[in-house]
Short mmCIF file of C-alpha atoms in Angstrom, two decimals:
data_model
loop_
_atom_site.label_atom_id
_atom_site.label_comp_id
_atom_site.label_asym_id
_atom_site.label_seq_id
_atom_site.Cartn_x
_atom_site.Cartn_y
_atom_site.Cartn_z
CA UNK G 1 10.45 -20.68 1.34
CA UNK G 2 7.04 -20.63 2.99
CA UNK G 3 3.94 -21.51 1.00
CA UNK G 4 2.57 -17.99 1.51
CA UNK G 5 5.66 -16.39 0.02
CA UNK G 6 5.75 -18.84 -2.87
CA UNK G 7 2.14 -18.01 -3.76
CA UNK G 8 2.72 -14.26 -3.88
CA UNK G 9 5.94 -14.62 -5.86
CA UNK G 10 4.15 -16.85 -8.37
CA UNK G 11 1.40 -14.26 -8.81
CA UNK G 12 3.92 -11.42 -9.22
CA UNK G 13 5.63 -13.53 -11.91
CA UNK G 14 2.29 -14.10 -13.71
CA UNK G 15 2.32 -17.79 -12.85
CA UNK G 16 -0.50 -19.92 -11.45
CA UNK G 17 0.02 -20.69 -7.73
CA UNK G 18 -1.63 -23.56 -5.87
CA UNK G 19 -4.36 -21.11 -4.87
CA UNK G 20 -4.99 -17.39 -5.27
CA UNK G 21 -2.87 -15.42 -2.78
CA UNK G 22 -4.70 -12.87 -0.68
CA UNK G 23 -4.00 -10.18 1.86
CA UNK G 24 -3.86 -6.51 2.75
CA UNK G 25 -1.13 -3.98 3.44
CA UNK G 26 -2.65 -3.14 6.81
CA UNK G 27 -5.55 -3.60 9.24
CA UNK G 28 -6.48 -0.67 11.47
CA UNK G 29 -6.39 -1.40 15.23
CA UNK G 30 -10.12 -1.11 15.94
CA UNK G 31 -11.00 -3.60 13.22
CA UNK G 32 -8.15 -5.87 14.26
CA UNK G 33 -9.63 -6.12 17.76
CA UNK G 34 -13.11 -6.93 16.47
CA UNK G 35 -11.73 -9.54 14.09
CA UNK G 36 -9.87 -11.15 16.97
CA UNK G 37 -13.17 -11.43 18.83
CA UNK G 38 -14.89 -13.12 15.89
CA UNK G 39 -11.98 -15.47 15.30
CA UNK G 40 -11.91 -16.47 18.96
CA UNK G 41 -15.60 -17.37 18.74
CA UNK G 42 -14.86 -19.51 15.70
CA UNK G 43 -11.81 -21.02 17.43
CA UNK G 44 -9.84 -20.25 14.26
CA UNK G 45 -6.94 -18.42 15.91
CA UNK G 46 -3.61 -20.23 15.95
CA UNK G 47 -0.65 -19.18 18.09
CA UNK G 48 2.34 -17.96 16.17
CA UNK G 49 5.27 -20.28 17.02
CA UNK G 50 7.75 -17.45 17.59
CA UNK G 51 5.44 -15.28 19.70
CA UNK G 52 6.42 -14.82 23.33
CA UNK G 53 3.86 -16.12 25.83
CA UNK G 54 3.58 -12.66 27.40
CA UNK G 55 4.36 -9.89 24.90
CA UNK G 56 6.78 -7.44 26.52
CA UNK G 57 5.45 -4.18 25.14
CA UNK G 58 2.81 -2.65 22.92
CA UNK G 59 4.75 -3.37 19.73
CA UNK G 60 5.06 -7.06 20.58
CA UNK G 61 1.40 -7.26 21.55
CA UNK G 62 0.19 -5.55 18.37
CA UNK G 63 2.40 -7.76 16.23
CA UNK G 64 1.13 -10.90 17.98
CA UNK G 65 -2.49 -9.78 17.53
CA UNK G 66 -1.99 -9.02 13.85
CA UNK G 67 -0.30 -12.37 13.26
CA UNK G 68 -3.30 -14.10 14.84
CA UNK G 69 -5.68 -12.22 12.53
CA UNK G 70 -3.60 -12.94 9.43
CA UNK G 71 -3.48 -16.64 10.28
CA UNK G 72 -7.18 -16.73 11.19
CA UNK G 73 -8.12 -15.12 7.85
CA UNK G 74 -5.68 -17.31 5.90
CA UNK G 75 -3.84 -14.30 4.48
CA UNK G 76 -0.58 -14.74 2.59
CA UNK G 77 0.87 -11.25 2.80
CA UNK G 78 1.09 -8.02 4.73
CA UNK G 79 3.20 -4.86 4.68
CA UNK G 80 5.95 -3.87 7.09
CA UNK G 81 6.89 -0.30 6.32
CA UNK G 82 9.70 2.10 7.10
CA UNK G 83 8.82 4.24 10.11
CA UNK G 84 9.39 7.96 9.71
CA UNK G 85 9.77 9.39 13.25
CA UNK G 86 8.36 12.87 13.93
CA UNK G 87 10.83 15.74 14.15
CA UNK G 88 9.40 17.66 17.07
CA UNK G 89 6.40 17.78 19.40
CA UNK G 90 4.53 21.10 19.53
CA UNK G 91 2.12 22.60 22.03
CA UNK G 92 -1.49 21.39 21.74
CA UNK G 93 -3.79 23.74 19.85
CA UNK G 94 -6.45 25.81 21.71
CA UNK G 95 -8.86 22.84 21.48
CA UNK G 96 -6.34 20.55 23.15
CA UNK G 97 -5.48 18.59 20.01
CA UNK G 98 -1.94 17.26 19.72
CA UNK G 99 0.40 18.95 17.22
CA UNK G 100 3.83 18.03 15.94
CA UNK G 101 6.27 18.39 13.06
CA UNK G 102 6.30 15.18 11.08
CA UNK G 103 9.37 13.52 9.59
CA UNK G 104 9.24 15.78 6.54
CA UNK G 105 8.72 18.99 8.52
CA UNK G 106 4.98 19.47 7.97
CA UNK G 107 2.98 20.77 10.94
CA UNK G 108 0.44 18.05 11.69
CA UNK G 109 -2.56 18.00 14.02
CA UNK G 110 -4.57 15.18 15.52
CA UNK G 111 -8.09 15.02 14.06
CA UNK G 112 -10.06 12.29 15.82
CA UNK G 113 -8.44 8.98 14.94
CA UNK G 114 -6.66 10.57 11.98
CA UNK G 115 -4.25 13.43 11.31
CA UNK G 116 -4.20 16.46 9.06
CA UNK G 117 -1.53 18.84 7.79
CA UNK G 118 -2.03 22.33 9.21
CA UNK G 119 0.98 23.94 7.57
CA UNK G 120 3.10 22.24 4.89
CA UNK G 121 6.85 22.56 5.19
CA UNK G 122 7.16 24.30 1.80
CA UNK G 123 4.99 27.38 1.30
CA UNK G 124 6.17 28.20 -2.21
CA UNK G 125 8.07 26.93 -5.22
CA UNK G 126 11.42 28.41 -4.13
CA UNK G 127 11.25 26.70 -0.76
CA UNK G 128 10.17 23.44 -2.39
CA UNK G 129 13.04 23.54 -4.88
CA UNK G 130 15.52 24.03 -2.03
CA UNK G 131 14.03 21.42 0.29
CA UNK G 132 16.63 19.35 2.16
CA UNK G 133 15.62 15.73 2.69
CA UNK G 134 16.04 14.24 6.18
CA UNK G 135 18.90 11.89 6.93
CA UNK G 136 18.02 8.39 5.76
CA UNK G 137 19.67 6.96 8.87
CA UNK G 138 16.81 8.31 10.99
CA UNK G 139 14.27 6.03 9.26
CA UNK G 140 13.41 3.00 11.41
CA UNK G 141 13.41 -0.32 9.54
CA UNK G 142 13.12 -2.61 12.57
CA UNK G 143 9.62 -3.88 11.80
CA UNK G 144 10.62 -4.91 8.29
CA UNK G 145 13.39 -7.02 9.78
CA UNK G 146 11.11 -8.59 12.38
CA UNK G 147 8.25 -9.45 10.05
CA UNK G 148 10.54 -10.90 7.41
CA UNK G 149 12.50 -12.99 9.93
CA UNK G 150 9.80 -14.05 12.39
CA UNK G 151 6.76 -14.77 10.21
CA UNK G 152 5.97 -16.88 7.12
CA UNK G 153 4.06 -14.11 5.32
CA UNK G 154 5.23 -12.38 2.16
CA UNK G 155 6.36 -8.94 3.30
CA UNK G 156 5.83 -5.90 1.12
CA UNK G 157 7.27 -2.53 2.08
CA UNK G 158 5.49 0.61 0.92
CA UNK G 159 7.62 3.50 -0.34
CA UNK G 160 6.23 6.80 -1.66
CA UNK G 161 6.91 7.81 -5.23
CA UNK G 162 8.35 11.19 -6.27
CA UNK G 163 5.02 12.69 -7.35
CA UNK G 164 3.26 11.88 -4.07
CA UNK G 165 6.17 12.77 -1.82
CA UNK G 166 6.71 16.18 -3.39
CA UNK G 167 2.96 16.86 -3.44
CA UNK G 168 2.91 16.19 0.31
CA UNK G 169 5.49 18.87 1.05
CA UNK G 170 3.33 21.77 -0.11
CA UNK G 171 -0.29 22.68 -0.77
CA UNK G 172 -1.64 20.15 -3.27
CA UNK G 173 -3.30 22.86 -5.36
CA UNK G 174 -0.04 24.81 -5.44
CA UNK G 175 1.79 21.65 -6.44
CA UNK G 176 -0.57 21.06 -9.36
CA UNK G 177 0.07 24.64 -10.47
CA UNK G 178 3.84 24.12 -10.22
CA UNK G 179 3.54 21.16 -12.62
CA UNK G 180 2.35 23.66 -15.22
CA UNK G 181 4.62 26.63 -14.46
CA UNK G 182 7.89 25.06 -13.23
CA UNK G 183 8.31 21.80 -15.11
CA UNK G 184 12.07 21.99 -15.66
CA UNK G 185 12.79 22.76 -12.01
CA UNK G 186 10.38 20.05 -10.85
CA UNK G 187 12.06 17.48 -13.10
CA UNK G 188 15.40 18.25 -11.46
CA UNK G 189 13.82 18.06 -8.01
CA UNK G 190 12.07 14.80 -8.90
CA UNK G 191 15.45 13.33 -9.85
CA UNK G 192 16.91 14.27 -6.45
CA UNK G 193 13.78 12.95 -4.74
CA UNK G 194 14.03 9.71 -6.70
CA UNK G 195 17.62 9.21 -5.57
CA UNK G 196 16.61 9.61 -1.91
CA UNK G 197 13.66 7.28 -2.38
CA UNK G 198 15.85 4.79 -4.23
CA UNK G 199 18.19 4.67 -1.24
CA UNK G 200 15.17 4.14 1.01
CA UNK G 201 13.86 1.39 -1.25
CA UNK G 202 17.23 -0.37 -1.18
CA UNK G 203 17.36 -0.05 2.61
CA UNK G 204 13.94 -1.73 2.86
CA UNK G 205 15.14 -4.60 0.67
CA UNK G 206 18.31 -4.95 2.73
CA UNK G 207 16.15 -5.10 5.86
CA UNK G 208 14.20 -8.04 4.45
CA UNK G 209 11.36 -6.70 2.29
CA UNK G 210 10.41 -9.34 -0.28
CA UNK G 211 8.37 -6.94 -2.40
CA UNK G 212 8.07 -3.18 -2.86
CA UNK G 213 4.88 -1.18 -3.32
CA UNK G 214 5.47 2.33 -4.66
CA UNK G 215 2.52 4.45 -3.55
CA UNK G 216 1.66 7.20 -6.01
CA UNK G 217 -1.54 9.26 -5.94
CA UNK G 218 -1.43 9.94 -9.66
CA UNK G 219 -5.15 9.73 -10.38
CA UNK G 220 -8.55 10.52 -8.94
CA UNK G 221 -11.95 9.20 -9.95
CA UNK G 222 -11.85 10.96 -13.33
CA UNK G 223 -8.29 10.15 -14.34
CA UNK G 224 -4.79 11.60 -13.85
CA UNK G 225 -4.33 14.75 -11.80
CA UNK G 226 -2.06 16.21 -14.47
CA UNK G 227 -1.41 15.69 -18.17
CA UNK G 228 0.21 12.34 -18.94
CA UNK G 229 2.82 14.15 -21.05
CA UNK G 230 3.94 16.06 -17.96
CA UNK G 231 4.10 12.86 -15.94
CA UNK G 232 6.32 11.34 -18.63
CA UNK G 233 8.63 14.33 -18.84
CA UNK G 234 8.87 15.31 -15.18
CA UNK G 235 8.26 12.28 -12.96
CA UNK G 236 8.68 9.08 -14.99
CA UNK G 237 12.51 9.17 -15.20
CA UNK G 238 12.84 9.14 -11.41
CA UNK G 239 10.08 6.57 -11.00
CA UNK G 240 11.64 4.29 -13.62
CA UNK G 241 14.96 4.33 -11.76
CA UNK G 242 13.21 3.23 -8.57
CA UNK G 243 11.52 0.36 -10.41
CA UNK G 244 14.80 -0.69 -12.00
CA UNK G 245 16.55 -0.67 -8.64
CA UNK G 246 13.98 -3.08 -7.17
CA UNK G 247 14.12 -5.37 -10.19
CA UNK G 248 17.92 -5.50 -10.10
CA UNK G 249 17.61 -6.68 -6.51
CA UNK G 250 15.30 -9.46 -7.69
CA UNK G 251 12.33 -8.04 -5.81
CA UNK G 252 8.88 -7.59 -7.41
CA UNK G 253 7.63 -4.03 -7.44
CA UNK G 254 3.97 -2.99 -7.61
CA UNK G 255 2.38 0.40 -8.11
CA UNK G 256 -0.41 1.43 -5.74
CA UNK G 257 -2.63 4.07 -7.32
CA UNK G 258 -6.26 4.76 -6.40
CA UNK G 259 -8.70 6.35 -8.82
CA UNK G 260 -9.27 5.85 -12.53
CA UNK G 261 -5.89 4.48 -13.56
CA UNK G 262 -6.99 3.04 -16.90
CA UNK G 263 -5.26 5.64 -19.09
CA UNK G 264 -2.00 5.08 -17.20
CA UNK G 265 -1.86 1.29 -17.52
CA UNK G 266 0.29 1.35 -20.70
CA UNK G 267 2.69 3.63 -18.83
CA UNK G 268 2.76 1.26 -15.85
CA UNK G 269 3.79 -1.56 -18.18
CA UNK G 270 6.44 0.54 -19.93
CA UNK G 271 7.91 1.67 -16.60
CA UNK G 272 8.59 -1.97 -15.78
CA UNK G 273 6.28 -2.55 -12.84
CA UNK G 274 5.48 -6.18 -12.05
CA UNK G 275 1.95 -5.30 -11.02
CA UNK G 276 -0.59 -2.76 -9.87
CA UNK G 277 -2.78 -2.49 -6.81
CA UNK G 278 -6.15 -0.88 -6.24
CA UNK G 279 -8.12 -1.25 -9.50
CA UNK G 280 -10.84 0.81 -7.85
CA UNK G 281 -14.22 -0.26 -9.23
CA UNK G 282 -16.02 2.92 -8.10
CA UNK G 283 -13.60 4.86 -10.35
CA UNK G 284 -14.69 2.86 -13.38
CA UNK G 285 -11.94 0.23 -13.37
CA UNK G 286 -13.41 -3.03 -14.67
CA UNK G 287 -11.38 -6.07 -13.64
CA UNK G 288 -12.43 -8.21 -16.61
CA UNK G 289 -11.36 -5.53 -19.09
CA UNK G 290 -8.02 -4.92 -17.39
CA UNK G 291 -7.40 -8.66 -17.04
CA UNK G 292 -8.03 -9.25 -20.74
CA UNK G 293 -5.65 -6.51 -21.87
CA UNK G 294 -2.95 -6.50 -19.19
CA UNK G 295 -3.27 -9.77 -17.29
CA UNK G 296 -0.26 -11.32 -19.03
CA UNK G 297 1.93 -8.27 -18.34
CA UNK G 298 0.85 -7.05 -14.91
CA UNK G 299 0.01 -8.84 -11.70
CA UNK G 300 -3.40 -7.46 -10.72
CA UNK G 301 -4.15 -6.90 -7.04
CA UNK G 302 -7.28 -5.51 -5.40
CA UNK G 303 -10.63 -4.52 -6.96
CA UNK G 304 -12.95 -5.35 -4.04
CA UNK G 305 -14.96 -2.18 -3.48
CA UNK G 306 -14.24 0.01 -0.45
CA UNK G 307 -16.83 2.72 -1.10
CA UNK G 308 -19.98 0.66 -0.62
CA UNK G 309 -19.34 -3.08 -0.51
CA UNK G 310 -17.01 -3.56 2.46
CA UNK G 311 -18.18 -0.57 4.55
CA UNK G 312 -21.95 -0.87 3.98
CA UNK G 313 -22.78 -4.00 2.01
CA UNK G 314 -24.42 -7.11 3.38
CA UNK G 315 -22.50 -10.29 4.09
CA UNK G 316 -24.26 -11.92 1.14
CA UNK G 317 -23.18 -9.08 -1.16
CA UNK G 318 -19.58 -9.38 0.04
CA UNK G 319 -19.59 -13.14 -0.54
CA UNK G 320 -21.01 -12.77 -4.05
CA UNK G 321 -18.57 -10.00 -5.01
CA UNK G 322 -15.62 -11.99 -3.68
CA UNK G 323 -16.59 -15.05 -5.73
CA UNK G 324 -17.05 -12.95 -8.86
CA UNK G 325 -13.72 -11.17 -8.37
CA UNK G 326 -11.95 -14.52 -8.03
CA UNK G 327 -13.78 -15.93 -11.05
CA UNK G 328 -12.60 -13.03 -13.20
CA UNK G 329 -9.16 -12.43 -11.75
CA UNK G 330 -7.75 -15.87 -11.07
CA UNK G 331 -7.57 -17.62 -14.50
CA UNK G 332 -3.98 -17.93 -15.68
CA UNK G 333 -2.53 -16.64 -12.42
CA UNK G 334 -1.10 -13.17 -11.90
CA UNK G 335 -3.82 -12.13 -9.46
CA UNK G 336 -3.81 -11.28 -5.73
CA UNK G 337 -7.12 -10.85 -3.92
CA UNK G 338 -7.33 -7.70 -1.81
CA UNK G 339 -9.53 -4.74 -1.08
CA UNK G 340 -8.91 -1.85 -3.45
CA UNK G 341 -7.76 0.28 -0.50
CA UNK G 342 -5.23 -2.22 0.79
CA UNK G 343 -5.89 -0.97 4.32
CA UNK G 344 -8.89 -2.43 6.16
CA UNK G 345 -10.61 0.42 7.99
CA UNK G 346 -11.74 0.42 11.61
CA UNK G 347 -15.04 1.85 10.36
CA UNK G 348 -15.93 -1.32 8.46
CA UNK G 349 -17.97 -4.22 9.87
CA UNK G 350 -15.68 -7.05 10.91
CA UNK G 351 -18.34 -9.47 9.66
CA UNK G 352 -17.86 -8.19 6.09
CA UNK G 353 -14.09 -8.63 6.21
CA UNK G 354 -14.53 -12.10 7.68
CA UNK G 355 -17.02 -12.96 4.92
CA UNK G 356 -14.60 -11.76 2.25
CA UNK G 357 -11.72 -13.89 3.48
CA UNK G 358 -13.79 -16.94 4.39
CA UNK G 359 -15.31 -16.93 0.90
CA UNK G 360 -11.89 -16.41 -0.67
CA UNK G 361 -10.39 -19.32 1.27
CA UNK G 362 -13.06 -21.74 0.07
CA UNK G 363 -13.56 -20.40 -3.45
CA UNK G 364 -9.86 -20.08 -4.36
CA UNK G 365 -9.31 -23.77 -3.59
CA UNK G 366 -12.14 -24.70 -5.95
CA UNK G 367 -10.82 -22.70 -8.91
#
């Protein structure tokens, strides 16, 4: 087993590794290119031993570039995720923007460098309750296989949870209303959704994923979107089965949840998660408080601010925050350094990301 994988496994098992593991679930292409430029100037880039001298296609080139950045920043982990191919291309809209039906059937439009749902696949509760999930065989797992076989990094795969997946099939406001008016039907649908997601989770593990991150948008900056009692009754049974499936396979499973997650932390423990990612400081999550109460039961990952610090802060501020986060999070193990977003944005200064990981590399060895 590689040193990188051993570090992450130790943290997920609440043990003290040789140094604090660190990494992100993704780096957007624009930032990746700028980081490559900075790393070349520093002469810190190392060639990956299994990389072809001349990458054959865009996928090979992007993978080779990302490997160089991960090595140059001394990261231990990344995410290789299932790819959900779009169902159908549609005509561009009157402004020339690309449109298509995504894997789930939502009508999606290109909005700058991002995308937005124009028309969700389910326009009402009856349609949502009768939604037919796509064939699992159409999901592409090739990148999970490649990253797990060809690189030394610990490979997480991100899988949506039942709350987030169902919320993404209809208007979010309608979905919140359904959680009040149609709880029994939603519980049955969540069970079906959980079975499909459990099969996907198992497929990711079979493809080589060494860890699973279940992504659930359960909270916003003021707490849970819906009453915790409803979460327990409607969504927790399906979510618990997904967690149990991963643990039976011997694979650590983390919850990713942005926002103020503090009131849900006892639930996260009871559901059996090995850890939690985000710990968003701008939503009031204090790492020291969470570490003191849950550090022996949950691996804590994240907490570096993505609202001000990494997008707008100075290099000195990033360095100071990184040192403080390590000082608080690292004692006793069970901590992984990461941004609270888990995805490094193309809008952020590459110098700040470089400062974060350079500081982490030196400080984590001193702890």
